Short mmCIF file of C-alpha atoms in Angstrom, two decimals:
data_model
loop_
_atom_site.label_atom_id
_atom_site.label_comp_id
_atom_site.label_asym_id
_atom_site.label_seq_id
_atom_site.Cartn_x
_atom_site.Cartn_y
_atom_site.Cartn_z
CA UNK A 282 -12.49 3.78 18.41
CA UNK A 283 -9.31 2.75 17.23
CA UNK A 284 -7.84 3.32 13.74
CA UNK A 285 -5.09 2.32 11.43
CA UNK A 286 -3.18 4.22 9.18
CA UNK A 287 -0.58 2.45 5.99
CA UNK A 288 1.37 5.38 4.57
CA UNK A 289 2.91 4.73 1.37
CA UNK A 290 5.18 7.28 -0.62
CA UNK A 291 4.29 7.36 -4.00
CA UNK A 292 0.64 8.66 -3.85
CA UNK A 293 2.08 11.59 -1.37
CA UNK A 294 0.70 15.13 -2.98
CA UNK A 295 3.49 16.99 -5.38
CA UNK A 296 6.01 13.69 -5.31
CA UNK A 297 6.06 12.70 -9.47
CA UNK A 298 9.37 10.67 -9.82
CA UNK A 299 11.50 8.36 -8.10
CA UNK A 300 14.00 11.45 -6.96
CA UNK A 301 11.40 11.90 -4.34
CA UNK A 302 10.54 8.54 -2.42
CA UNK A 303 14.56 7.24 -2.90
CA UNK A 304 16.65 8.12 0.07
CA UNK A 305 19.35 8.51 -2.47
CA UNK A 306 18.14 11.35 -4.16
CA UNK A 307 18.02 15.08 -3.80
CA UNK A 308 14.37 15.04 -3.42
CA UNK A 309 13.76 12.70 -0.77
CA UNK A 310 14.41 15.08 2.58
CA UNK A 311 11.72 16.87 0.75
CA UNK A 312 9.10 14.19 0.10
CA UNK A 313 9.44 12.57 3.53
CA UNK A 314 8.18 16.52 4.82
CA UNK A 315 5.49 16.35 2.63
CA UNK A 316 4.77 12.82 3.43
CA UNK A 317 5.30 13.08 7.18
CA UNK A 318 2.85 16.31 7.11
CA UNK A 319 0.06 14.64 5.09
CA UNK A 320 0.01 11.24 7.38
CA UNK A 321 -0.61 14.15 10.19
CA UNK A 322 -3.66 15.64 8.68
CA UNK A 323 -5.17 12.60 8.70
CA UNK A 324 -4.24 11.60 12.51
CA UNK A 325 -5.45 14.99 13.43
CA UNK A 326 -8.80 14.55 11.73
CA UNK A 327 -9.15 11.29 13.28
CA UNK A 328 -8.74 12.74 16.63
CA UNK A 329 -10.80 15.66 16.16
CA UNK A 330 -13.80 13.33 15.22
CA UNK A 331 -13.41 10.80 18.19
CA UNK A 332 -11.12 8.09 17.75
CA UNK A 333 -9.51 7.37 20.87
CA UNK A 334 -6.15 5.57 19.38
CA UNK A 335 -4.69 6.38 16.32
CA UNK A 336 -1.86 3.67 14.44
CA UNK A 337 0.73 4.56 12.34
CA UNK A 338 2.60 2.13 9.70
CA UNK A 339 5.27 3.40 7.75
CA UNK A 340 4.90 1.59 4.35
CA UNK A 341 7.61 2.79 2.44
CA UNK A 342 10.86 0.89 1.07
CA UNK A 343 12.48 0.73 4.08
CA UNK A 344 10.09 2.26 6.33
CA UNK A 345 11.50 4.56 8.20
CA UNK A 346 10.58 7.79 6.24
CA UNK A 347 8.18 9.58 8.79
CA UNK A 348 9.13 12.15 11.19
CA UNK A 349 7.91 11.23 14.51
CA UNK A 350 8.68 14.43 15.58
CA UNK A 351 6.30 15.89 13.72
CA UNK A 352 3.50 13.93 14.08
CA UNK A 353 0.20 14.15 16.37
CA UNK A 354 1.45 13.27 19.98
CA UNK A 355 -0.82 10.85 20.36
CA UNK A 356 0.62 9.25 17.00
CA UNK A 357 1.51 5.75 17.77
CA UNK A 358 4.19 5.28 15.31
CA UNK A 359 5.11 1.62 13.72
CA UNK A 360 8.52 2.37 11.72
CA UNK A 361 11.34 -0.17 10.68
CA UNK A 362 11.85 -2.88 8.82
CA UNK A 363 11.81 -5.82 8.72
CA UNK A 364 7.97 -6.16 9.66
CA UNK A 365 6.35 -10.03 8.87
CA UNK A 366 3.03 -7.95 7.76
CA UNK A 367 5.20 -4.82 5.94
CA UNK A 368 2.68 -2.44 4.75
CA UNK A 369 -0.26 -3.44 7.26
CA UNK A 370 2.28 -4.52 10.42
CA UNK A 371 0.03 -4.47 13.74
CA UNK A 372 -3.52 -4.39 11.75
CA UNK A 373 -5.36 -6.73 13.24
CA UNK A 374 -9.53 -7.10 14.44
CA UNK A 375 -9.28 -4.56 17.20
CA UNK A 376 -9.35 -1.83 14.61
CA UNK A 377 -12.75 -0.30 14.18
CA UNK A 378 -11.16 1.00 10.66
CA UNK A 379 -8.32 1.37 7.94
CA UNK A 380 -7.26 4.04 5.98
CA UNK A 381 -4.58 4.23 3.41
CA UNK A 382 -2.68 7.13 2.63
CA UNK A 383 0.32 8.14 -0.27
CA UNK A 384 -0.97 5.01 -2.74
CA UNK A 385 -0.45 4.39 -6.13
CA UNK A 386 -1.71 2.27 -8.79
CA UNK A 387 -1.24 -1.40 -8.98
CA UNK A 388 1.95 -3.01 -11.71
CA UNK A 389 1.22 -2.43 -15.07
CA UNK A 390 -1.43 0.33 -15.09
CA UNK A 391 -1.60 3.87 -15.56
CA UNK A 392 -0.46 6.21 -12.04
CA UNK A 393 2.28 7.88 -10.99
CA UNK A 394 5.03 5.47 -10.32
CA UNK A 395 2.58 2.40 -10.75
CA UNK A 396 3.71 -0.59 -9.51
CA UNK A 397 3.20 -3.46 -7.41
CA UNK A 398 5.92 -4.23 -4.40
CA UNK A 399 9.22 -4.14 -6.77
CA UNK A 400 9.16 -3.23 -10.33
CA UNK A 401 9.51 -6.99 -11.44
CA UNK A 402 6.12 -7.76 -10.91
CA UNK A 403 3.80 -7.16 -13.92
CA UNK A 404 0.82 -8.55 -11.96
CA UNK A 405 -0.09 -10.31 -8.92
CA UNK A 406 -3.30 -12.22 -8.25
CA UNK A 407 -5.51 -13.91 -5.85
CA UNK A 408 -7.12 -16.43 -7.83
CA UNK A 409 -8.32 -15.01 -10.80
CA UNK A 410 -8.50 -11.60 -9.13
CA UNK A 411 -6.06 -9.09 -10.59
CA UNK A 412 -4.55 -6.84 -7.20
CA UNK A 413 -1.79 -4.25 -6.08
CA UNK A 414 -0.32 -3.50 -2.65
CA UNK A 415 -3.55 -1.69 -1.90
CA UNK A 416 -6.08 -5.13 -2.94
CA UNK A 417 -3.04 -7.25 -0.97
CA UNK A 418 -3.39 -4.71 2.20
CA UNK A 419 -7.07 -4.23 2.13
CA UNK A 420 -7.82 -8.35 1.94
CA UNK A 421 -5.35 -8.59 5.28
CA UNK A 422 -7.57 -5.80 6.65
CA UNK A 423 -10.73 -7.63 5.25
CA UNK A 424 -9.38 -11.14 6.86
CA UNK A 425 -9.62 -9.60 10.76
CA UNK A 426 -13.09 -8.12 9.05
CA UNK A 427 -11.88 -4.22 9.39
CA UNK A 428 -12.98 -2.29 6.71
CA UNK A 429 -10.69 0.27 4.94
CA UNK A 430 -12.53 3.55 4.87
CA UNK A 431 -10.52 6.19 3.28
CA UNK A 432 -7.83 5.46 0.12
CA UNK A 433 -5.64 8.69 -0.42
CA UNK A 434 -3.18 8.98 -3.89
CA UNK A 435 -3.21 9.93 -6.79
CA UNK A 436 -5.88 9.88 -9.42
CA UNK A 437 -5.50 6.03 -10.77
CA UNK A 438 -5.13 4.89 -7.04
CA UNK A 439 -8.61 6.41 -6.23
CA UNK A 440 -9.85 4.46 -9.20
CA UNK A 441 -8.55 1.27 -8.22
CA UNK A 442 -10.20 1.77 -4.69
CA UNK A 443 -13.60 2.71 -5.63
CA UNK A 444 -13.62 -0.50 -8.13
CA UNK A 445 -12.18 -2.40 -4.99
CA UNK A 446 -14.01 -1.60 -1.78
CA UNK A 447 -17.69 -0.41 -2.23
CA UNK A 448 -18.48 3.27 -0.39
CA UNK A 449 -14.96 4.03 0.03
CA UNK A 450 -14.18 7.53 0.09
CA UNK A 451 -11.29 8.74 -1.40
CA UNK A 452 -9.05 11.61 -1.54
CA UNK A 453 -6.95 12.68 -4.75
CA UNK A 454 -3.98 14.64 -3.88
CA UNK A 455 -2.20 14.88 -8.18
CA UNK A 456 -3.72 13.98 -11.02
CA UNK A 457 -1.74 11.63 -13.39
CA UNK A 458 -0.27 13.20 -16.71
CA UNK A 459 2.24 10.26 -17.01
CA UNK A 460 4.13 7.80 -14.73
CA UNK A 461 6.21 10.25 -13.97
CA UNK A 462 4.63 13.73 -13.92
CA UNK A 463 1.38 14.75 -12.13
CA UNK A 464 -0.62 17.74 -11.74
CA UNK A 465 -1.11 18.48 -8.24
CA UNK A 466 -2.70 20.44 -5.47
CA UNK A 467 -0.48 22.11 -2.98
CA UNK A 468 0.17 20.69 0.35
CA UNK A 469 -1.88 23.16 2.31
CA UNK A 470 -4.68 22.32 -0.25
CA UNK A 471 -3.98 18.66 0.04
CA UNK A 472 -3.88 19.07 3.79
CA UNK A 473 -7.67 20.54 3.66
CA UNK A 474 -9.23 18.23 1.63
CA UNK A 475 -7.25 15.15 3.53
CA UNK A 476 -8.82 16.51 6.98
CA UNK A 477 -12.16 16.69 5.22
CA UNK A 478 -12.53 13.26 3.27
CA UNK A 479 -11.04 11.52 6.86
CA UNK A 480 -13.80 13.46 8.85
CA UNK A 481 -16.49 12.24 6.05
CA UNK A 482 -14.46 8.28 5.78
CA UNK A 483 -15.35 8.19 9.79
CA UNK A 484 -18.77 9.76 9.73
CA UNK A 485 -19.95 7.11 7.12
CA UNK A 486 -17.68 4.31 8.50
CA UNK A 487 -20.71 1.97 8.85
CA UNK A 488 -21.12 2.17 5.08
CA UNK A 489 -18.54 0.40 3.93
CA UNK A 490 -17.65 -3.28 4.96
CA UNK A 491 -14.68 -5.12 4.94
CA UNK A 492 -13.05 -6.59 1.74
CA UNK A 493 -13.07 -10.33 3.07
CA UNK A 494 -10.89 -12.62 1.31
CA UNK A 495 -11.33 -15.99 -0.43
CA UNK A 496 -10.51 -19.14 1.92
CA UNK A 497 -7.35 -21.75 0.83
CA UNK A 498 -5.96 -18.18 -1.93
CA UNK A 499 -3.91 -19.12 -4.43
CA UNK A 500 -1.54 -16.32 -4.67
CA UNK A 501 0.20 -15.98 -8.69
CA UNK A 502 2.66 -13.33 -9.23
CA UNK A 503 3.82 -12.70 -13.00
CA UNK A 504 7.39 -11.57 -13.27
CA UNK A 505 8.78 -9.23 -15.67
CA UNK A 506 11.62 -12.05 -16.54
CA UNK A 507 11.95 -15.58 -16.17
CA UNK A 508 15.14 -14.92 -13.95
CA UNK A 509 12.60 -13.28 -11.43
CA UNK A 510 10.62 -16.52 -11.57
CA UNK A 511 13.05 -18.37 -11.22
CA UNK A 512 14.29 -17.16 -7.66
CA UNK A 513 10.97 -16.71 -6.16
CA UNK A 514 10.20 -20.22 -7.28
CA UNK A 515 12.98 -21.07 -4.48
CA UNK A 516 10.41 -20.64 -1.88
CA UNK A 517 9.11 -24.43 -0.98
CA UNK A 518 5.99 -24.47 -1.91
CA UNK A 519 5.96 -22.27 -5.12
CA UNK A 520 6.26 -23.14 -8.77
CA UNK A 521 6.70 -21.89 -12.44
CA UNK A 522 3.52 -22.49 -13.98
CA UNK A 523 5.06 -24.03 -17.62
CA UNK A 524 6.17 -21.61 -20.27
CA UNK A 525 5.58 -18.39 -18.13
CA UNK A 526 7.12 -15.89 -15.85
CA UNK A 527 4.20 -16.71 -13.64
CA UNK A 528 4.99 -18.26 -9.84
CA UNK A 529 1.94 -20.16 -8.07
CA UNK A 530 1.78 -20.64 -4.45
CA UNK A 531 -1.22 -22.22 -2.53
CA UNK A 532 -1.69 -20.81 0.70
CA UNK A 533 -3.80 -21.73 3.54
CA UNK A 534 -5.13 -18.55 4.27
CA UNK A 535 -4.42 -14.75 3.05
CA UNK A 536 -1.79 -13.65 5.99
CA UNK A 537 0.08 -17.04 4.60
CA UNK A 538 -0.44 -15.59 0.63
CA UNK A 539 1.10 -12.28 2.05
CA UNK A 540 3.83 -13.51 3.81
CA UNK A 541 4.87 -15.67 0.45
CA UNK A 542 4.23 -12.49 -1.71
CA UNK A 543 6.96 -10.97 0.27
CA UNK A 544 9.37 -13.78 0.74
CA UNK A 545 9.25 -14.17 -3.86
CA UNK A 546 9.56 -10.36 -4.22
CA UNK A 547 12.35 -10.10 -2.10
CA UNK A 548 13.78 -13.59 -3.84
CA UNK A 549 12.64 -12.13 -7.00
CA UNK A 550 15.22 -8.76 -6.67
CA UNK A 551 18.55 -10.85 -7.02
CA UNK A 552 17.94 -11.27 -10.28
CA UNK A 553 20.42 -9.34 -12.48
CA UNK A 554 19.92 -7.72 -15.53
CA UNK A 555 22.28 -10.26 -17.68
#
């Protein structure tokens, strides 16, 4: 059995403000440890209970935070950018499962550093369907019909799970005080209960099914300026729905709807403050 693993940063146990998941900072050397450590406990479990291939995908800013050399040895590691799939690079239908690790809450709600791809975004949609980077990554998992098992983060991000993806099991590493402190376990405590909700995310695997998508998505991303709108508009195809900071794109298909999320975001960070 195969299985893939998205590790993002900001869900990572003990990490409460930006100083941690910025490579600029002085606590960054720090969270990558932490974060590095806790992707590990979840490889081992994985192992330990059967799976026969285990895959990696940094999904942090620039992805290259996790320390091969401390990983599983079996770890296949997928680290780098740029990736045309970012956060779920090389998931695809010969997974037998997903799990995602380090998440946070979506733009505009309550988590530790809640937010959704770049802090312009107030919300992002598939149709009417209000989502995050965790909805985004678990409808590309649900489009090659793997199901994601097992949502690790804080609190809020747990929340956001169990309303997303029915039977998931999830693991809750800090508990939200505000966006920018948490109350959290300790990393050998985190590392316990991360080896025990992967072991129990694999034994009940057949539980939960895979979060399929809607056909022909339209993808609408609401910006936190017009400025923001206005350069991910750029992208051919896109558009300002009228008196908004809202951009509309129709795509074919979800991997289409995830590529353009990307392509606007990154459009979308030019913008200046004045």
């Amino acid at each position: 059995m195969k299985l893939y693993l998205s590790v993002d940063m900001e869900g990572i146990t003990g990490l409460a403000d930006h100083t941690h998941v910025d490579s600029s900072k002085h606590n960054y050397e720090r969270g990558r440890v932490i974060m590095t450590d806790e992707a590990n406990h979840v490889v081992t479990a994985a192992f330990e209970e059967g799976c026969s291939e285990v895959v990696v995908n940094d999904s942090h800013s620039k992805m290259n935070n996790l320390l091969i050399e401390r990983m599983h040895p079996e770890t296949q590691l997928i680290t780098g950018d740029v990736k045309p799939y970012s956060m779920v690079q090389g998931l695809d239908s010969s997974f037998a499962g997903a799990m995602f690790a380090g998440y946070h809450a979506r733009a505009s709600m309550k988590g530790v550093m809640s937010h959704s791809m770049i802090f312009g975004v107030r919300h992002m949609y598939i149709n009417d369907k209000a989502i995050g980077e965790m909805g985004f990554n678990a409808y590309v998992a649900g489009y090659h019909r793997v199901p994601v098992l097992m949502v690790a983060g804080d609190d809020q991000a747990a929340l956001e799970a169990m309303e997303l993806i029915p039977n998931v099991t999830t693991a809750v590493v800090k508990e939200t005080m505000s966006r920018s402190a948490v109350k959290s376990l300790t990393p050998a405590k985190a590392g316990q209960l991360l080896r025990e909700k992967a072991a129990e995310a694999l034994k009940k695997k057949d539980l939960v099914e895979p979060l399929v998508p809607p056909e022909n998505p339209v993808l609408r991303i609401e910006f936190a300026n017009y400025g923001q709108a206005e350069w991910a508009s750029l992208m051919p195809g896109a558009e300002i729905e009228e008196n908004t900071t809202i951009v509309r794109y129709q795509a074919k298909d979800i991997l289409e709807a995830y590529q353009a999320m990307l392509v606007m975001t990154e459009l979308a960070m030019r913008t200046t403050f004045c």
